XYZ file of C-alpha atoms in Angstrom:
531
model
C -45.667 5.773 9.330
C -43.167 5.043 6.445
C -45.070 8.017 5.041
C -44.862 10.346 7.526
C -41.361 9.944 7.598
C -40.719 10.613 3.663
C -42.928 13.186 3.730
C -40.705 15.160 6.544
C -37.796 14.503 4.714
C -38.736 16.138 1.252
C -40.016 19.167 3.487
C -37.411 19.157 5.581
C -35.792 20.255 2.548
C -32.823 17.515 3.250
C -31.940 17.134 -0.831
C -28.770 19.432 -0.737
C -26.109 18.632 2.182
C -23.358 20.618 0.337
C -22.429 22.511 3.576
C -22.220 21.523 7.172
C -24.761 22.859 9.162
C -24.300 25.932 11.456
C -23.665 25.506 15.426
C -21.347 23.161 17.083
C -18.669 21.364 15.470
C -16.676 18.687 16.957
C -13.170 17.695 15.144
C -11.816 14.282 15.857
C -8.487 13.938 15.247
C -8.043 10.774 13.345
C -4.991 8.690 12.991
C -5.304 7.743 9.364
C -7.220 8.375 5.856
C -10.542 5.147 6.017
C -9.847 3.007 2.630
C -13.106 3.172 1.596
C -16.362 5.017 3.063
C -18.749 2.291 2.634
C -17.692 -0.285 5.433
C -18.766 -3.414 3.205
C -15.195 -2.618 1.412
C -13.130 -1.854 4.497
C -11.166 -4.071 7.229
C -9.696 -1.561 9.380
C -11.136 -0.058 12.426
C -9.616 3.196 10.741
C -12.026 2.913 7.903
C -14.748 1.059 10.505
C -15.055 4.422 12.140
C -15.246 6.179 9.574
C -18.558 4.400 8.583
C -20.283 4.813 11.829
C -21.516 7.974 11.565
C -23.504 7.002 8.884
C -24.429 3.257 9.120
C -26.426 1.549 11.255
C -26.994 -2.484 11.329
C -29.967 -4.710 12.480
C -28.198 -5.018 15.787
C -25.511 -3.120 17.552
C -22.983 -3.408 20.715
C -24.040 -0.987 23.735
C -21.608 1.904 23.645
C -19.290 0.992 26.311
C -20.108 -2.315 26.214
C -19.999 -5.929 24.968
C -23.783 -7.091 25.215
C -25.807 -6.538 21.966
C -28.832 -4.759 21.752
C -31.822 -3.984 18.897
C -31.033 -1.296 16.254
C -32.730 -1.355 13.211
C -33.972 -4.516 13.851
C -36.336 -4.519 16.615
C -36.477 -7.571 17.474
C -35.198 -11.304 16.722
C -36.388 -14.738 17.218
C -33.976 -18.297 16.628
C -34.972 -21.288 15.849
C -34.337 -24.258 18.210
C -31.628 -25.625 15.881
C -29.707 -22.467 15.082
C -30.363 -22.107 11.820
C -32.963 -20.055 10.993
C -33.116 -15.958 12.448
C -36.057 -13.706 12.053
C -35.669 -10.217 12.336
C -38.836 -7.989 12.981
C -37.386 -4.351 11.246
C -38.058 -0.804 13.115
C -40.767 0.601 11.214
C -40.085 4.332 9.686
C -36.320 4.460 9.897
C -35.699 6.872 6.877
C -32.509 6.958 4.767
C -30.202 10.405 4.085
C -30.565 12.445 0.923
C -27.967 14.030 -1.066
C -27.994 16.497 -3.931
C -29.467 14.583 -6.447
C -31.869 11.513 -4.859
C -33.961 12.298 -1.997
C -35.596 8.811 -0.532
C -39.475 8.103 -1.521
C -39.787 5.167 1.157
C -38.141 4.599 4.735
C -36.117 1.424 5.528
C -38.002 -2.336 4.578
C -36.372 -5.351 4.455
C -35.423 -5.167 0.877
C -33.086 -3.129 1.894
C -31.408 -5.788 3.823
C -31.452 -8.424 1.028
C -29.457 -5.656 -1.003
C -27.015 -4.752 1.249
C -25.797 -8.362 2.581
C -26.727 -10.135 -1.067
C -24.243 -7.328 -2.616
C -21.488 -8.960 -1.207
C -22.767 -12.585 -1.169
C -24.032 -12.869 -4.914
C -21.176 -12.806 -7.896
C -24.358 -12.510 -10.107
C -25.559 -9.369 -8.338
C -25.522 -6.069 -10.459
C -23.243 -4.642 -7.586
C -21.330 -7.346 -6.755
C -18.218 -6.069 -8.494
C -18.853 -2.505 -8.621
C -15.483 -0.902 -6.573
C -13.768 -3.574 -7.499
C -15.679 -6.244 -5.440
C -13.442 -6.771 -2.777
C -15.381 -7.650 0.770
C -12.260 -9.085 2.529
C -14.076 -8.780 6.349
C -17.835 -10.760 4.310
C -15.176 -13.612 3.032
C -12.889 -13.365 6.347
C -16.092 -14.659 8.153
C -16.737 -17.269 5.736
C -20.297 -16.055 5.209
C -20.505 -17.277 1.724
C -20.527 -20.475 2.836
C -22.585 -19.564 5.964
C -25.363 -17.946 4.097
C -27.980 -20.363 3.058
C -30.769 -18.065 1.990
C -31.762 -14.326 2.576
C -35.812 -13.718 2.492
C -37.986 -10.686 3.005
C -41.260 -12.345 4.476
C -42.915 -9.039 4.287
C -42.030 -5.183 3.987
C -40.430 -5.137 7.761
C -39.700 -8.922 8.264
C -36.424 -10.622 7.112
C -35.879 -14.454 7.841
C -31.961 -15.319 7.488
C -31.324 -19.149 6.923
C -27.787 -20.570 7.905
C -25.870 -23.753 6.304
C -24.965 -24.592 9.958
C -25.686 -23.131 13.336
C -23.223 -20.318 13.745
C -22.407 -19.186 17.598
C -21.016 -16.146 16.726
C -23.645 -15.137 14.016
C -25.726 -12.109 15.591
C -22.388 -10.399 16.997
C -21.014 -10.984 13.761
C -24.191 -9.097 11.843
C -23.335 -6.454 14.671
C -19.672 -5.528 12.639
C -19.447 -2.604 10.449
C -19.174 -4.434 6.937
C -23.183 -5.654 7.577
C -24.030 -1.840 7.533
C -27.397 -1.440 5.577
C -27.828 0.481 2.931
C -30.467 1.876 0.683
C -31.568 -0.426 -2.434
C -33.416 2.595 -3.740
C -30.657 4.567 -3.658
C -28.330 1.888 -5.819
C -31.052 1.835 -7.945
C -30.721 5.422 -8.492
C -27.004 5.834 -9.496
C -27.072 2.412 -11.108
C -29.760 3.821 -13.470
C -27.631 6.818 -13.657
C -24.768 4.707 -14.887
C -22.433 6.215 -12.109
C -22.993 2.993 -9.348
C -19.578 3.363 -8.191
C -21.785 6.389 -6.088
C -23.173 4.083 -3.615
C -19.588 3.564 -1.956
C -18.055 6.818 -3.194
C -20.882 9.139 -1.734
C -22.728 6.562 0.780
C -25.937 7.076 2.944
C -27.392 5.236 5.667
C -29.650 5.508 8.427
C -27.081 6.830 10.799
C -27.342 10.088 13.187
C -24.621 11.834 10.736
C -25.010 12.525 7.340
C -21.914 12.818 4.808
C -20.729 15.983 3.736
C -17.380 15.639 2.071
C -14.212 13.448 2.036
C -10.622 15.038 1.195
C -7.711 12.533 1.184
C -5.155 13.102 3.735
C -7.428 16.078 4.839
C -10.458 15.078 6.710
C -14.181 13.553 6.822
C -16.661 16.044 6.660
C -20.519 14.862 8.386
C -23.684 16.888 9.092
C -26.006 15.916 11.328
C -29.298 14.387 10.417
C -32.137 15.658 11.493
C -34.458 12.722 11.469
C -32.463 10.374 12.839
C -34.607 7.321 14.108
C -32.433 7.740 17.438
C -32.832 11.370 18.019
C -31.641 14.071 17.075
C -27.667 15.051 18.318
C -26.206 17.802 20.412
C -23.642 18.714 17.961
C -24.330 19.795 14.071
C -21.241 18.803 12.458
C -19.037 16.125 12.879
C -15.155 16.572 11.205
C -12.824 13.469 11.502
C -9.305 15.424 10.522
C -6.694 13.019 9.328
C -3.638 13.522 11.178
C -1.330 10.678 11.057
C 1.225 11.922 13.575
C 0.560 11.313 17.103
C 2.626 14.898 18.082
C 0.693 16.976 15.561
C -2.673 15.499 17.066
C -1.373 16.137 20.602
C -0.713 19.696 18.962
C -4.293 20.295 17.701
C -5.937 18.755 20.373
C -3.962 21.357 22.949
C -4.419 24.360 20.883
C -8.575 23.173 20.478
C -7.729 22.359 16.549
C -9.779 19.266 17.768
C -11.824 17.970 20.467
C -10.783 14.278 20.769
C -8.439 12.710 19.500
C -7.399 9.020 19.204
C -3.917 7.656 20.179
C -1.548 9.604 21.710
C 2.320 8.473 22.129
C 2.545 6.414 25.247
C 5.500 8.738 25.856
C 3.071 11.741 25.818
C 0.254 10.461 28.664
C 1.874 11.335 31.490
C 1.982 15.033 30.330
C -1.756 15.000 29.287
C -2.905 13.637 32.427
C -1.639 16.910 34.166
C -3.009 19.228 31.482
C -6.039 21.118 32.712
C -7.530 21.658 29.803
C -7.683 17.758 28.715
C -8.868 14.362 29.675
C -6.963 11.366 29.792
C -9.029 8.230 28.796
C -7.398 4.912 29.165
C -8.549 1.219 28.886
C -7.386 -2.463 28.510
C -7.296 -2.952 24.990
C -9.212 -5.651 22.903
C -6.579 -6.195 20.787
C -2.888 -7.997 19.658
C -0.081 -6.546 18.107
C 1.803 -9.128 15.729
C 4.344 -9.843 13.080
C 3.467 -12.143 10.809
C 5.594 -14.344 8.774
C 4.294 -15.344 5.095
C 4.582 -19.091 5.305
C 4.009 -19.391 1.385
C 7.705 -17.483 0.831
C 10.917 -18.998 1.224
C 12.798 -19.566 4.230
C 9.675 -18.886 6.460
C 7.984 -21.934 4.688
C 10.398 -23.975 7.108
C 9.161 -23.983 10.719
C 12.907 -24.175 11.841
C 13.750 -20.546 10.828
C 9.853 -19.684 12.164
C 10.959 -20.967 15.347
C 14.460 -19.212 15.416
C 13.017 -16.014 14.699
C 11.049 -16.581 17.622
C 13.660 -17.129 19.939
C 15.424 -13.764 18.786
C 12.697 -11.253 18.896
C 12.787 -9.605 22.710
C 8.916 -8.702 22.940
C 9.136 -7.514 26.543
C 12.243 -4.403 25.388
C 9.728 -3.575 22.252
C 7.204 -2.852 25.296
C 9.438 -1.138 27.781
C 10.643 0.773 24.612
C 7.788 1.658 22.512
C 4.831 1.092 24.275
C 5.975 2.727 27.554
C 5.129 -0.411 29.790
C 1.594 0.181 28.829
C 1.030 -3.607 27.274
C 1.904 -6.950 27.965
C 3.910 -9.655 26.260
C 1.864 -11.565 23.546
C 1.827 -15.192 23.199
C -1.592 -15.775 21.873
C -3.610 -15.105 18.688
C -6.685 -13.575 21.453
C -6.076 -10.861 24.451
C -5.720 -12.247 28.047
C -9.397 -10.583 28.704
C -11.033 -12.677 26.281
C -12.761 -15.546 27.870
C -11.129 -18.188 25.240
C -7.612 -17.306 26.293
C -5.591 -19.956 26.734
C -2.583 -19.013 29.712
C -1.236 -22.501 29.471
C 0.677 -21.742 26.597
C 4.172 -21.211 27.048
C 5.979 -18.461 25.000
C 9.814 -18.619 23.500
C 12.367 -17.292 25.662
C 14.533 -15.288 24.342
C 17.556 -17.822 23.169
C 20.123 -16.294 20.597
C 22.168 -19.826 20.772
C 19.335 -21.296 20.231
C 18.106 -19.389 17.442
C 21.472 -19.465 15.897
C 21.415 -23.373 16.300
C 17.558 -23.595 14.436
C 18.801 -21.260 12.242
C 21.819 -23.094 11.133
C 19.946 -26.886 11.447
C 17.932 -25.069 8.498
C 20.990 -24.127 6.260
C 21.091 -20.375 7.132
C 23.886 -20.411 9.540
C 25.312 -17.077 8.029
C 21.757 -15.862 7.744
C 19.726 -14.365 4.621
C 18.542 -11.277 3.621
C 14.699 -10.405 3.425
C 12.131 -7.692 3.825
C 10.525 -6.151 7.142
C 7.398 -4.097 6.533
C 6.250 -1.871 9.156
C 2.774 0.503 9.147
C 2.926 4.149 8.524
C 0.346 5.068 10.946
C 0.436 4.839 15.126
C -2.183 2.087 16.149
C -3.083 0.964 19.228
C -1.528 -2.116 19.096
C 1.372 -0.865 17.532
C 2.337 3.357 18.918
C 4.954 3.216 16.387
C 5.538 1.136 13.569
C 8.918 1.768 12.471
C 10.628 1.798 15.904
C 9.139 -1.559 16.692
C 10.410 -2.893 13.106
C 14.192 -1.243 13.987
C 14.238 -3.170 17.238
C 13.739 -6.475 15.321
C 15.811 -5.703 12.909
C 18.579 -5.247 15.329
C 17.342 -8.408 16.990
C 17.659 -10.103 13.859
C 20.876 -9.400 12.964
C 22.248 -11.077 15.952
C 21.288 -14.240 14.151
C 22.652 -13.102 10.391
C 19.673 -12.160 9.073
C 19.587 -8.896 7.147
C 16.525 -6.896 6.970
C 15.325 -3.858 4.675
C 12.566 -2.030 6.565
C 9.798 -0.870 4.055
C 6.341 0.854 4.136
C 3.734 2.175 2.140
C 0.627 4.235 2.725
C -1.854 2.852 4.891
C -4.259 1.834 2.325
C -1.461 0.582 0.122
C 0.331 -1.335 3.120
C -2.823 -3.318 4.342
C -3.354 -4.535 0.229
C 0.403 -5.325 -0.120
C -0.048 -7.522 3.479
C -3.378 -9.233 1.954
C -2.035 -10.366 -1.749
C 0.507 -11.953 0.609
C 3.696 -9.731 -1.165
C 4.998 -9.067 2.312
C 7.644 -11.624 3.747
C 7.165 -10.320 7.254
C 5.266 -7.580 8.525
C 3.828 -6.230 11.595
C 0.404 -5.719 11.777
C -2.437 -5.893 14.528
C -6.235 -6.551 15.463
C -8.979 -4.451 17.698
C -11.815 -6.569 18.273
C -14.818 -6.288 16.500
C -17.245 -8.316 18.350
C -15.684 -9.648 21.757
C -15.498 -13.452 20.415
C -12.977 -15.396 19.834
C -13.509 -16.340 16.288
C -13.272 -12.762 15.291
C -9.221 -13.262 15.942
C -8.979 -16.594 15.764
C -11.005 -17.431 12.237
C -10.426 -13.834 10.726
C -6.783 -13.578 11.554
C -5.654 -17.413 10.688
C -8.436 -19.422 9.609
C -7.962 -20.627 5.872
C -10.672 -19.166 4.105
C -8.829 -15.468 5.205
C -5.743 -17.236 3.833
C -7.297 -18.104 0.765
C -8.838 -15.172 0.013
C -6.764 -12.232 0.163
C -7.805 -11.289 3.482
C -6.599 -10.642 7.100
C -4.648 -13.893 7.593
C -1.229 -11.932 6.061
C 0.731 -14.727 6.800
C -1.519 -17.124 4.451
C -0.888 -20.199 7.066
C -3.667 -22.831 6.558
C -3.306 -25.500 8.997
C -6.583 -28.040 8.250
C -6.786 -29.447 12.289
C -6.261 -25.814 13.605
C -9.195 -24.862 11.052
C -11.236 -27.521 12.131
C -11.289 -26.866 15.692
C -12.274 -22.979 14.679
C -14.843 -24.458 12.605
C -16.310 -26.269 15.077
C -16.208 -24.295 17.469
C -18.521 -21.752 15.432
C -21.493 -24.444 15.735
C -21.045 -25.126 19.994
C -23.321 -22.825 21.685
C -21.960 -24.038 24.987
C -19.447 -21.979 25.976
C -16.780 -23.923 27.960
C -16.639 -26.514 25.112
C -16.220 -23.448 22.477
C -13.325 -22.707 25.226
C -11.818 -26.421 25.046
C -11.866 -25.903 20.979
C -10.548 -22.841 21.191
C -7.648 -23.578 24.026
C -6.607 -26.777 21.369
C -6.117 -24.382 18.512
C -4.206 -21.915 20.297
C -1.784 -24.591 20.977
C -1.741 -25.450 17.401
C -1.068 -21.743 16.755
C 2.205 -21.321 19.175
C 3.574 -24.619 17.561
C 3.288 -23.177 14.140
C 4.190 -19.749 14.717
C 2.904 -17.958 11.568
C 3.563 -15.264 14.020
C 5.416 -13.604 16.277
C 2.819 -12.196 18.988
C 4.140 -9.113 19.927
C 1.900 -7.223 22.556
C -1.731 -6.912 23.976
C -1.814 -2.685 24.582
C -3.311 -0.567 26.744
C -5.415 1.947 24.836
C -5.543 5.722 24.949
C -6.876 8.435 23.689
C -7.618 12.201 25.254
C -10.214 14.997 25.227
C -10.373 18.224 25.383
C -12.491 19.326 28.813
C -15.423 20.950 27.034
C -16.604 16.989 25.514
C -19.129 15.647 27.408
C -20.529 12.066 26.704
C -17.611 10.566 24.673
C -16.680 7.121 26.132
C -13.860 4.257 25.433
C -15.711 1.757 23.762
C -13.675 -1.832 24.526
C -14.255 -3.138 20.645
C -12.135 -0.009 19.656
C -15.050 1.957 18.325
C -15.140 5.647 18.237
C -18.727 6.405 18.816
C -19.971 10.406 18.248
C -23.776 9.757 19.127
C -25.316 11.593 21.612
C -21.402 13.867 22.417
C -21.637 17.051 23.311
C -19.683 20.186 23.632
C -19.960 22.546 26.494
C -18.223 25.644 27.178
């Protein structure tokens, strides 16, 4: 069969996808340029959906839903003590082409080793190709997790754990354990160009890549011998348009067909348009700012705590998120089965803010930096008037801010080397458990490693409760652990929680089949357009 399948390819004649294919074409408005193409190197569900047209991983979340399911793993079997996974591969899942490598052999199980040992192994010959950065691999802790990687046989991979791992197979569901081809490295490393692989990816995914033009858009094809069928549309274009009125703009005048985001201040108006659909869920997500605990004064929990008691969470809502949100108080969402509602959130207090404040030695305040993101998120409509709001809350207490940004890619590696003394930034779900907030967002190895914990707080019994709660497979003591830590968490305050949003996005009324998906994926498989 694995064959057969190269055999179509080379006469399929799939060697040159310079242009997009002719027939449909569906345009996704996009709210941002994706750091990288190859989702090993990305943490963003901006650069995360950009990927997943072309990736697939050994298994996948339903679309629409939380439960996972096979993908190019067929089937999996775990041994009794949670250690040990074996994964039984689809057989005849062939990779893309591109100009200059067409594939000999479909997907085998070396491919696996290659694609999860590349960012595992410092002694791999791709390890540090791009600049070797896998913030979301090291996030999860999987170096330490990873005990050994085997290919039993040509579709058979056996994946040995230091420790049981509860969250393991959702985790292997997440974007950065994409697999890619090993032949295909082997080709531009021999080429002496490997900087290819995540410059000009492939995968086994129902879209192909065309093209990708900073600040202009992500150009896909469709491939034709896509393991899950082939698609109703031909070409897939992800325009980057930053601004939430210009995508409303494009999306009205049929410049695009979907588009992600719109201002909360705009959804009334599109729910009346004929022409467009209004899609709207509960968001799996938390809008934060974070305070960098390693810089001076928000080292002291005192001025942590007054800042607390100054920022009015509920006006940033009615303000900026239209009422669609609630107030924060936790790391995790209030639909995530972890959450713990017994925590009880700061008030807003200016005397006593201005009291904390001045028990620290800043009674006539300081002056520091507020970063805020460039682009509208989910979590977070719009960046800068959240950041003016707390600026003006702040200054009731003294404290004088200078509002700053960057580009988007620029931003989130400012945030990560921990250069930011506070900053607002946010979280979709990736997997529906808790660890993916609560480890990735303020565990210690993310501190440690230049990862998603921006405010670099490492506090050992909070990390120990995460830690074990990765190796309970019961759930309601997972929930204890977790409920413990989130108390840990408020006490600390490395953040300010800001708001859990509600999520929308809009289509035009010719899209058929494009759902919300609650881990904040855009999925394009199987949409259609009908006129």
């Amino acid at each position: 069969m694995r064959r057969l399948a190269v055999v179509l390819l080379l006469a399929a004649g799939l060697a040159s996808p310079a242009l997009p294919a002719a027939g449909k074409t569906l345009v996704f408005c996009s709210e941002g340029n994706p750091e990288a193409l190859n989702p090993q190197l990305v943490t963003t569900t901006t650069g995360m959906n950009a990927a997943r047209p072309m990736f697939d991983t050994l298994v996948a979340f339903a679309p629409g839903a939380g439960s996972l399911e096979p993908a190019l793993a067929e089937s999996w079997e775990i041994s009794p003590d949670g250690r040990v996974y074996t994964f039984r591969l689809r057989p005849g899942v062939p990779f893309h082409a591109r100009g200059d490598f067409t594939p000999t052999r479909t997907m085998e199980a070396q491919d696996v080793l290659f694609s999860l040992e590349r960012q595992w192994k410092e002694d791999h010959p791709f390890h540090d190709v791009s600049g070797g950065r896998y913030d979301y691999f090291r996030d999860n802790g999987m170096g330490e997790l990873l005990a050994s990687i085997e290919a039993l046989d040509p579709t058979t991979v056996r994946i040995t754990l230091t420790r049981p791992h509860a969250p393991f197979l959702a985790t292997l569901a997440d974007p950065f354990n994409a697999i890619l081809s090993a032949e295909y490295a082997a080709h531009v490393l021999a080429a002496g160009t490997p900087e290819e692989l995540d410059r000009r990816p492939i995968g086994t995914g129902p879209f192909l890549l065309v093209d990708y033009r900073k600040d202009v858009a992500v150009r896909y094809r469709m491939f034709e011998h896509y393991w899950g069928g082939r698609q109703p549309i031909e070409s897939l274009v992800f325009s980057i348009t930053p601004n939430p009125a210009v995508r409303l703009t494009k999306l009205r005048s049929g410049e695009c067909h979907v588009m992600a985001f719109p201002d909360p201040a705009d959804v009334a108006a599109i729910a009346q348009d004929p022409d467009l659909v209004l899609l709207q869920q509960e968001g799996l997500n938390v809008g934060y700012m974070a305070m960098n605990v390693t810089m001076p004064p928000f080292d002291d929990p005192l001025v942590r705590e007054a800042i607390s008691h100054a920022v009015d969470r509920q006006a940033i809502i009615d303000t900026v998120y239209g009422g669609a949100g609630v107030a924060a108080k936790n790391p995790i969402p209030p639909t995530m089965w972890a959450y713990n509602d017994a925590v009880v959130p700061d008030p807003v207090d200016i005397d006593r803010a201005q009291a904390l404040l001045a028990q620290a030695g800043h009674a006539d305040g300081f002056d520091s930096e507020l970063w805020y993101m460039p682009v509208s998120r989910p979590y977070a409509p719009d960046g800068r008037r959240i950041a003016e709001m707390i600026q003006a809350d702040l200054a009731k207490l003294g404290i004088r801010l200078t509002l700053k940004t960057a580009d988007w890619d620029a931003y989130r590696l400012t945030l990560q080397a921990g250069e930011a003394p506070l900053a607002l930034f946010g979280w979709t779900g990736d997997n529906g458990d808790p660890d993916n907030f609560l480890n990735v967002l303020l565990g210690c190895t993310a501190a440690r490693t230049g990862g998603n914990n921006v405010a670099k707080w490492c506090d050992p019994a909070y990390d120990a409760l995460v830690s074990r709660a990765q190796q309970v497979s019961d759930q309601g003591e997972r929930t204890r652990l977790y409920h413990e830590a989130q108390e840990i968490a408020a006490a600390a305050r490395p953040w300010i929680p800001i708001a859990h949003s509600v999520v929308f996005m809009a289509t035009r009324r010719e899209v058929r089949g494009f759902v919300m998906d609650p881990l904040g994926r855009h999925l394009f498989k199987g949409v259609d357009l009908v006129q």
